């Protein structure tokens, strides 16, 4: 017998969705059972990550994408991770204003998640929520997260397609984005194209992608790219051979006017098709699912081990502090307890 909330979510009841979201956020008793029951009804939504530097225009573009995608999907959801940014000074309010026109639309569900205090790990909270929206019938789940810090980048692992938003003149050129973020990009938007420096940013990105393709093609055969990196890149040159890999396209946009957004949606859709219809795309999907399961497992194992160990951790910490024990041996001894 399924939980009444579950059948309400499945029938598209947004109030039930809100209640399940709260249960998931706060890890209320029984939330796991809800997710378990929803799980068989998931797998249809396109999970679209939007990341990039603070203030690059992620929310503005998310709002634009929402408008376009809503036209072809009955339901669309947005998860905004930690919308409190010191850069826009906007906090949740800013995002609400930016996405205001969608707030009264019953086919749109917008949910914010705080980075701090996310119970059981940020990326797990976000993928749990994405599952709820998927079961609700969202054709697309947009996840906006700032691209700094490992936790935030991990969030994009839940996505099938990740858009990286870059803006010129934020000190936000290619140097600044290469740490980690390049790896997660399936599509680039050079936003604020109405400002000087956009062309240069596009060129820099394209050069960097070309270099990346070259070095990857040299070090390993295409089939292994999907496993080692986030995705394979097109081997350079060979015109006649089938080119199954994916090179992230770079699209100029003006978030505030919507310029370039149609083309951006096309690029994103093309990536979706690539993931769904090619062997390599399926590899990417499998390796992401694997990475996600490992991440969940880590959370779960850590949580249960720490709670089972309890007091001895503190006792051991005191011994380490008093130099009666070194921390390496201390860890080994604590782990020993599980072997017996
Ligand atoms: N000139 C110009 N301004 C833009 C463009 N896109 C967004 N903005 C402005 O840039 C500021 C930041 O936009 P947001 O969409 O809040 O950026 P964000 O990346 O979501 O910011 P955080 O979530 O705080 O990291 C806002 O004042 C927007 O109006 C654009 O294409 N051109
Ligand atoms: Mg934002």
Short mmCIF file of C-alpha atoms and ligand atoms in Angstrom, two decimals:
data_model
loop_
_atom_site.label_atom_id
_atom_site.label_comp_id
_atom_site.label_asym_id
_atom_site.label_seq_id
_atom_site.Cartn_x
_atom_site.Cartn_y
_atom_site.Cartn_z
CA UNK A 1 0.00 0.00 0.00
CA UNK A 2 1.59 3.24 -1.05
CA UNK A 3 1.81 6.36 1.07
CA UNK A 4 -1.03 8.81 0.31
CA UNK A 5 1.52 11.57 -0.33
CA UNK A 6 3.15 9.43 -2.99
CA UNK A 7 0.00 8.97 -5.01
CA UNK A 8 -0.73 12.68 -4.69
CA UNK A 9 2.72 13.55 -6.03
CA UNK A 10 2.25 11.12 -8.89
CA UNK A 11 -1.05 12.74 -9.77
CA UNK A 12 0.68 16.10 -10.07
CA UNK A 13 -0.43 17.69 -6.79
CA UNK A 14 2.03 20.54 -6.13
CA UNK A 15 1.09 20.83 -2.46
CA UNK A 16 2.05 17.21 -1.95
CA UNK A 17 5.31 17.92 -3.77
CA UNK A 18 6.03 20.78 -1.36
CA UNK A 19 5.38 18.51 1.62
CA UNK A 20 7.64 15.78 0.31
CA UNK A 21 10.35 18.39 -0.36
CA UNK A 22 10.16 19.54 3.25
CA UNK A 23 10.35 15.96 4.49
CA UNK A 24 13.42 15.39 2.32
CA UNK A 25 15.12 18.66 3.33
CA UNK A 26 14.61 18.03 7.02
CA UNK A 27 15.13 14.26 6.77
CA UNK A 28 11.87 13.76 8.62
CA UNK A 29 11.06 10.23 9.75
CA UNK A 30 9.88 8.20 6.80
CA UNK A 31 11.39 10.40 4.10
CA UNK A 32 13.42 7.51 2.81
CA UNK A 33 10.30 5.42 2.34
CA UNK A 34 8.75 8.24 0.35
CA UNK A 35 11.79 8.39 -1.93
CA UNK A 36 11.84 4.63 -2.26
CA UNK A 37 8.22 4.59 -3.36
CA UNK A 38 8.74 7.45 -5.79
CA UNK A 39 11.83 5.96 -7.37
CA UNK A 40 10.12 3.52 -9.79
CA UNK A 41 8.24 6.51 -11.22
CA UNK A 42 11.39 8.47 -12.02
CA UNK A 43 13.84 8.45 -14.89
CA UNK A 44 11.89 10.51 -17.38
CA UNK A 45 13.02 14.02 -16.46
CA UNK A 46 15.89 15.76 -18.16
CA UNK A 47 18.15 17.05 -15.39
CA UNK A 48 19.80 20.23 -16.54
CA UNK A 49 22.55 21.77 -14.39
CA UNK A 50 23.34 25.49 -14.64
CA UNK A 51 26.58 26.52 -13.01
CA UNK A 52 29.27 29.19 -13.28
CA UNK A 53 30.87 32.01 -11.35
CA UNK A 54 28.93 34.19 -8.91
CA UNK A 55 27.02 36.90 -10.74
CA UNK A 56 27.64 35.48 -14.22
CA UNK A 57 23.90 35.48 -14.88
CA UNK A 58 22.90 31.95 -13.94
CA UNK A 59 19.53 32.93 -12.48
CA UNK A 60 18.73 35.27 -15.34
CA UNK A 61 19.51 32.54 -17.87
CA UNK A 62 17.70 29.91 -15.83
CA UNK A 63 14.64 32.11 -15.97
CA UNK A 64 14.99 32.43 -19.74
CA UNK A 65 15.47 28.68 -20.15
CA UNK A 66 12.47 28.10 -17.94
CA UNK A 67 10.36 30.21 -20.26
CA UNK A 68 11.48 28.33 -23.36
CA UNK A 69 11.34 24.86 -21.87
CA UNK A 70 7.97 25.40 -20.26
CA UNK A 71 6.53 25.92 -23.73
CA UNK A 72 7.28 22.32 -24.63
CA UNK A 73 6.86 20.65 -21.24
CA UNK A 74 3.78 20.44 -19.09
CA UNK A 75 5.85 20.71 -15.93
CA UNK A 76 9.28 22.16 -15.21
CA UNK A 77 11.08 22.42 -11.85
CA UNK A 78 13.97 24.57 -10.64
CA UNK A 79 16.29 23.80 -7.75
CA UNK A 80 18.30 26.88 -6.75
CA UNK A 81 21.26 25.94 -4.56
CA UNK A 82 22.25 28.56 -2.04
CA UNK A 83 20.84 31.58 -3.81
CA UNK A 84 22.37 33.83 -1.16
CA UNK A 85 25.31 35.33 -2.94
CA UNK A 86 27.33 38.24 -1.64
CA UNK A 87 27.96 39.31 -5.22
CA UNK A 88 24.47 40.05 -6.39
CA UNK A 89 23.47 40.91 -2.83
CA UNK A 90 20.22 39.47 -4.00
CA UNK A 91 19.63 36.38 -1.90
CA UNK A 92 16.44 34.47 -2.39
CA UNK A 93 14.55 37.66 -2.98
CA UNK A 94 16.58 38.48 -6.07
CA UNK A 95 15.95 35.07 -7.55
CA UNK A 96 12.27 35.34 -6.77
CA UNK A 97 12.01 38.63 -8.56
CA UNK A 98 13.96 37.27 -11.50
CA UNK A 99 11.72 34.25 -11.77
CA UNK A 100 8.57 35.98 -10.61
CA UNK A 101 6.57 35.53 -13.76
CA UNK A 102 6.84 31.79 -13.22
CA UNK A 103 5.69 31.76 -9.62
CA UNK A 104 2.03 31.76 -10.43
CA UNK A 105 2.39 29.06 -13.06
CA UNK A 106 1.14 25.75 -11.60
CA UNK A 107 3.35 23.93 -14.11
CA UNK A 108 6.47 25.42 -12.53
CA UNK A 109 7.95 24.47 -9.18
CA UNK A 110 10.85 26.46 -7.75
CA UNK A 111 12.73 25.28 -4.68
CA UNK A 112 15.74 26.74 -2.90
CA UNK A 113 18.32 24.67 -1.04
CA UNK A 114 20.84 26.14 1.38
CA UNK A 115 24.44 25.01 1.03
CA UNK A 116 25.03 25.19 4.72
CA UNK A 117 23.05 22.84 6.84
CA UNK A 118 22.05 20.53 4.04
CA UNK A 119 21.62 17.31 5.95
CA UNK A 120 23.51 14.32 4.64
CA UNK A 121 25.37 16.22 1.97
CA UNK A 122 24.39 18.83 -0.54
CA UNK A 123 24.56 16.72 -3.65
CA UNK A 124 22.43 14.04 -2.07
CA UNK A 125 19.78 16.56 -1.02
CA UNK A 126 19.69 17.97 -4.51
CA UNK A 127 19.40 14.62 -6.25
CA UNK A 128 16.68 13.58 -3.80
CA UNK A 129 14.71 16.69 -4.70
CA UNK A 130 15.30 16.13 -8.40
CA UNK A 131 13.81 12.66 -7.98
CA UNK A 132 10.71 14.09 -6.35
CA UNK A 133 10.20 16.52 -9.25
CA UNK A 134 10.86 13.76 -11.74
CA UNK A 135 8.11 11.65 -10.16
CA UNK A 136 5.81 14.69 -10.11
CA UNK A 137 6.12 14.69 -13.89
CA UNK A 138 8.62 17.46 -14.55
CA UNK A 139 9.93 17.11 -18.08
CA UNK A 140 12.93 19.19 -17.10
CA UNK A 141 14.56 19.84 -13.73
CA UNK A 142 16.89 22.85 -13.79
CA UNK A 143 19.51 22.97 -11.05
CA UNK A 144 21.23 26.31 -10.50
CA UNK A 145 24.40 26.15 -8.43
CA UNK A 146 27.40 28.39 -8.14
CA UNK A 147 30.52 26.76 -9.56
CA UNK A 148 32.87 27.25 -6.65
CA UNK A 149 33.74 24.54 -4.18
CA UNK A 150 33.67 20.80 -4.52
CA UNK A 151 30.22 20.38 -2.95
CA UNK A 152 28.67 22.66 -5.54
CA UNK A 153 30.45 20.97 -8.40
CA UNK A 154 29.38 17.57 -7.11
CA UNK A 155 25.81 18.74 -7.52
CA UNK A 156 26.26 18.76 -11.27
CA UNK A 157 26.89 15.03 -11.18
CA UNK A 158 23.16 14.59 -10.83
CA UNK A 159 22.67 16.40 -14.15
CA UNK A 160 22.40 14.80 -17.58
CA UNK A 161 23.50 18.04 -19.19
CA UNK A 162 25.49 20.80 -17.53
CA UNK A 163 25.55 24.38 -18.75
CA UNK A 164 28.47 26.49 -17.58
CA UNK A 165 27.79 30.23 -17.62
CA UNK A 166 30.74 32.55 -18.07
CA UNK A 167 30.67 36.34 -18.23
CA UNK A 168 33.36 38.63 -19.62
CA UNK A 169 34.82 41.34 -17.47
CA UNK A 170 34.21 39.70 -14.12
CA UNK A 171 37.84 38.72 -13.83
CA UNK A 172 35.94 35.74 -14.97
CA UNK A 173 37.98 34.81 -17.98
CA UNK A 174 39.26 31.46 -18.99
CA UNK A 175 41.97 31.41 -16.30
CA UNK A 176 39.39 31.73 -13.60
CA UNK A 177 37.10 29.02 -14.82
CA UNK A 178 39.50 26.24 -15.51
CA UNK A 179 39.58 24.81 -12.01
CA UNK A 180 37.18 21.92 -12.08
CA UNK A 181 34.47 23.69 -13.95
CA UNK A 182 35.78 22.92 -17.41
CA UNK A 183 35.41 19.25 -16.73
CA UNK A 184 31.74 19.46 -15.91
CA UNK A 185 30.77 21.60 -18.91
CA UNK A 186 28.66 20.07 -21.65
CA UNK A 187 27.66 23.45 -23.07
CA UNK A 188 29.08 26.93 -22.44
CA UNK A 189 27.19 30.20 -22.41
CA UNK A 190 29.23 33.36 -22.67
CA UNK A 191 26.63 35.57 -21.06
CA UNK A 192 26.55 39.38 -20.92
CA UNK A 193 27.49 39.36 -24.59
CA UNK A 194 26.28 42.96 -24.67
CA UNK A 195 29.44 43.86 -22.80
CA UNK A 196 32.95 44.22 -24.17
CA UNK A 197 35.15 41.16 -24.08
CA UNK A 198 32.54 38.59 -25.08
CA UNK A 199 34.22 37.73 -28.39
CA UNK A 200 37.56 37.27 -26.68
CA UNK A 201 35.98 35.02 -24.06
CA UNK A 202 34.42 32.85 -26.78
CA UNK A 203 37.75 32.60 -28.57
CA UNK A 204 39.63 31.72 -25.39
CA UNK A 205 37.14 29.01 -24.54
CA UNK A 206 37.20 27.53 -28.00
CA UNK A 207 40.98 27.50 -28.01
CA UNK A 208 41.08 25.84 -24.67
CA UNK A 209 38.56 23.20 -25.77
CA UNK A 210 40.57 22.52 -28.90
CA UNK A 211 43.72 22.06 -26.83
CA UNK A 212 41.87 19.79 -24.46
CA UNK A 213 40.61 17.67 -27.34
CA UNK A 214 44.10 17.38 -28.72
CA UNK A 215 45.78 16.29 -25.52
CA UNK A 216 43.02 13.83 -24.64
CA UNK A 217 43.15 12.31 -28.11
CA UNK A 218 46.88 11.84 -27.67
CA UNK A 219 46.86 10.18 -24.30
CA UNK A 220 44.05 7.69 -24.60
CA UNK A 221 41.68 6.04 -27.06
CA UNK A 222 38.23 7.69 -27.31
CA UNK A 223 36.34 4.86 -25.61
CA UNK A 224 38.07 5.42 -22.28
CA UNK A 225 37.39 9.15 -22.13
CA UNK A 226 33.93 8.70 -20.78
CA UNK A 227 35.24 6.72 -17.86
CA UNK A 228 38.26 8.79 -16.96
CA UNK A 229 36.90 12.27 -17.59
CA UNK A 230 33.34 13.41 -17.52
CA UNK A 231 32.95 12.92 -21.22
CA UNK A 232 34.85 12.28 -24.32
CA UNK A 233 35.89 14.90 -26.77
CA UNK A 234 35.88 14.66 -30.47
CA UNK A 235 39.22 13.49 -31.75
CA UNK A 236 40.55 16.34 -33.86
CA UNK A 237 41.00 16.06 -37.59
CA UNK A 238 39.49 12.91 -39.04
CA UNK A 239 36.72 14.17 -41.30
CA UNK A 240 35.34 10.88 -42.56
CA UNK A 241 35.37 8.77 -39.42
CA UNK A 242 32.26 8.68 -37.28
CA UNK A 243 32.63 11.36 -34.64
CA UNK A 244 30.72 10.10 -31.70
CA UNK A 245 32.33 12.26 -29.04
CA UNK A 246 31.05 15.56 -27.76
CA UNK A 247 32.78 18.91 -27.87
CA UNK A 248 31.04 21.51 -25.69
CA UNK A 249 29.57 24.20 -27.92
CA UNK A 250 30.03 27.83 -26.89
CA UNK A 251 27.01 30.13 -27.21
CA UNK A 252 26.87 33.87 -26.67
CA UNK A 253 23.84 35.08 -24.72
CA UNK A 254 22.34 38.19 -23.22
CA UNK A 255 20.33 36.94 -20.29
CA UNK A 256 18.50 40.19 -19.74
CA UNK A 257 17.08 40.37 -23.28
CA UNK A 258 17.00 36.70 -24.19
CA UNK A 259 19.35 37.08 -27.12
CA UNK A 260 20.98 33.78 -28.06
CA UNK A 261 18.75 31.78 -25.76
CA UNK A 262 16.97 29.91 -28.57
CA UNK A 263 20.34 28.73 -29.88
CA UNK A 264 21.41 27.88 -26.36
CA UNK A 265 18.34 25.67 -25.90
CA UNK A 266 19.18 23.98 -29.21
CA UNK A 267 22.72 23.22 -28.03
CA UNK A 268 21.43 21.83 -24.77
CA UNK A 269 18.86 19.68 -26.57
CA UNK A 270 21.58 18.43 -28.90
CA UNK A 271 23.58 17.29 -25.92
CA UNK A 272 20.56 15.51 -24.52
CA UNK A 273 20.12 13.66 -27.81
CA UNK A 274 23.81 12.78 -27.83
CA UNK A 275 23.61 11.33 -24.32
CA UNK A 276 20.53 9.33 -25.14
CA UNK A 277 21.46 8.05 -28.56
CA UNK A 278 25.17 7.29 -28.58
CA UNK A 279 27.19 4.55 -26.95
CA UNK A 280 29.54 7.13 -25.52
CA UNK A 281 26.68 9.17 -24.18
CA UNK A 282 25.33 6.11 -22.41
CA UNK A 283 28.79 5.50 -20.93
CA UNK A 284 28.74 9.01 -19.55
CA UNK A 285 25.36 8.40 -18.05
CA UNK A 286 26.43 5.14 -16.47
CA UNK A 287 29.62 6.58 -15.02
CA UNK A 288 27.66 9.46 -13.53
CA UNK A 289 25.16 7.08 -11.99
CA UNK A 290 28.08 5.12 -10.57
CA UNK A 291 29.74 8.22 -9.16
CA UNK A 292 26.46 9.27 -7.59
CA UNK A 293 25.89 5.92 -5.97
CA UNK A 294 29.42 5.95 -4.57
CA UNK A 295 28.83 9.43 -3.17
CA UNK A 296 25.57 8.31 -1.54
CA UNK A 297 27.25 5.24 -0.19
CA UNK A 298 30.02 7.35 1.34
CA UNK A 299 27.47 9.52 3.09
CA UNK A 300 25.53 6.54 4.34
CA UNK A 301 28.57 4.58 5.49
CA UNK A 302 30.10 7.58 7.24
CA UNK A 303 26.84 8.46 8.92
CA UNK A 304 26.23 4.98 10.23
CA UNK A 305 29.82 4.33 11.28
CA UNK A 306 30.12 7.59 13.16
CA UNK A 307 26.88 7.05 15.00
CA UNK A 308 27.80 3.48 15.90
CA UNK A 309 31.22 4.50 17.17
CA UNK A 310 29.90 7.28 19.39
CA UNK A 311 31.89 8.13 22.52
CA UNK A 312 35.13 6.30 21.71
CA UNK A 313 35.81 8.91 19.02
CA UNK A 314 35.98 11.64 21.63
CA UNK A 315 38.06 9.50 23.95
CA UNK A 316 40.45 8.76 21.13
CA UNK A 317 40.63 12.44 20.18
CA UNK A 318 41.61 13.24 23.77
CA UNK A 319 44.34 10.63 23.62
CA UNK A 320 45.63 12.11 20.37
CA UNK A 321 45.58 15.59 21.83
CA UNK A 322 47.53 14.34 24.89
CA UNK A 323 50.05 12.73 22.50
CA UNK A 324 49.28 9.29 23.89
CA UNK A 325 48.27 8.16 20.46
CA UNK A 326 48.94 9.35 16.93
CA UNK A 327 45.91 10.09 14.74
CA UNK A 328 46.81 7.43 12.17
CA UNK A 329 46.84 4.64 14.71
CA UNK A 330 43.73 6.15 16.31
CA UNK A 331 41.82 5.86 13.03
CA UNK A 332 42.98 2.30 12.52
CA UNK A 333 41.91 1.33 16.02
CA UNK A 334 38.49 2.85 15.59
CA UNK A 335 38.04 1.07 12.28
CA UNK A 336 39.23 -2.16 13.91
CA UNK A 337 36.07 -2.13 15.99
CA UNK A 338 34.04 -2.95 12.88
CA UNK A 339 36.13 -5.94 11.98
CA UNK A 340 35.34 -7.89 15.12
N1 LIG B 1 24.47 43.53 -19.02
C1 LIG B 1 24.00 42.33 -18.72
N2 LIG B 1 23.63 42.06 -17.44
C2 LIG B 1 23.16 40.83 -17.16
C3 LIG B 1 23.04 39.84 -18.15
N3 LIG B 1 22.57 38.71 -17.56
C4 LIG B 1 22.39 39.01 -16.26
N4 LIG B 1 22.74 40.29 -16.00
C5 LIG B 1 22.71 40.98 -14.71
O1 LIG B 1 23.75 40.47 -13.89
C6 LIG B 1 23.38 40.45 -12.52
C7 LIG B 1 23.57 39.05 -11.95
O2 LIG B 1 22.67 38.17 -12.59
P1 LIG B 1 22.18 36.82 -11.91
O3 LIG B 1 21.32 36.13 -12.88
O4 LIG B 1 21.62 37.09 -10.56
O5 LIG B 1 23.55 36.07 -11.75
P2 LIG B 1 23.82 34.70 -10.95
O6 LIG B 1 24.93 34.04 -11.66
O7 LIG B 1 22.58 33.94 -10.76
O8 LIG B 1 24.32 35.27 -9.56
P3 LIG B 1 24.48 34.47 -8.18
O9 LIG B 1 23.38 33.45 -8.09
O10 LIG B 1 24.40 35.53 -7.16
O11 LIG B 1 25.85 33.84 -8.25
C8 LIG B 1 21.94 40.91 -12.49
O12 LIG B 1 21.92 42.25 -12.15
C9 LIG B 1 21.46 40.70 -13.90
O13 LIG B 1 20.43 41.58 -14.28
C10 LIG B 1 23.43 40.16 -19.50
O14 LIG B 1 23.40 39.33 -20.42
N5 LIG B 1 23.91 41.41 -19.71
MG1 LIG B 2 21.64 33.16 -8.97
#
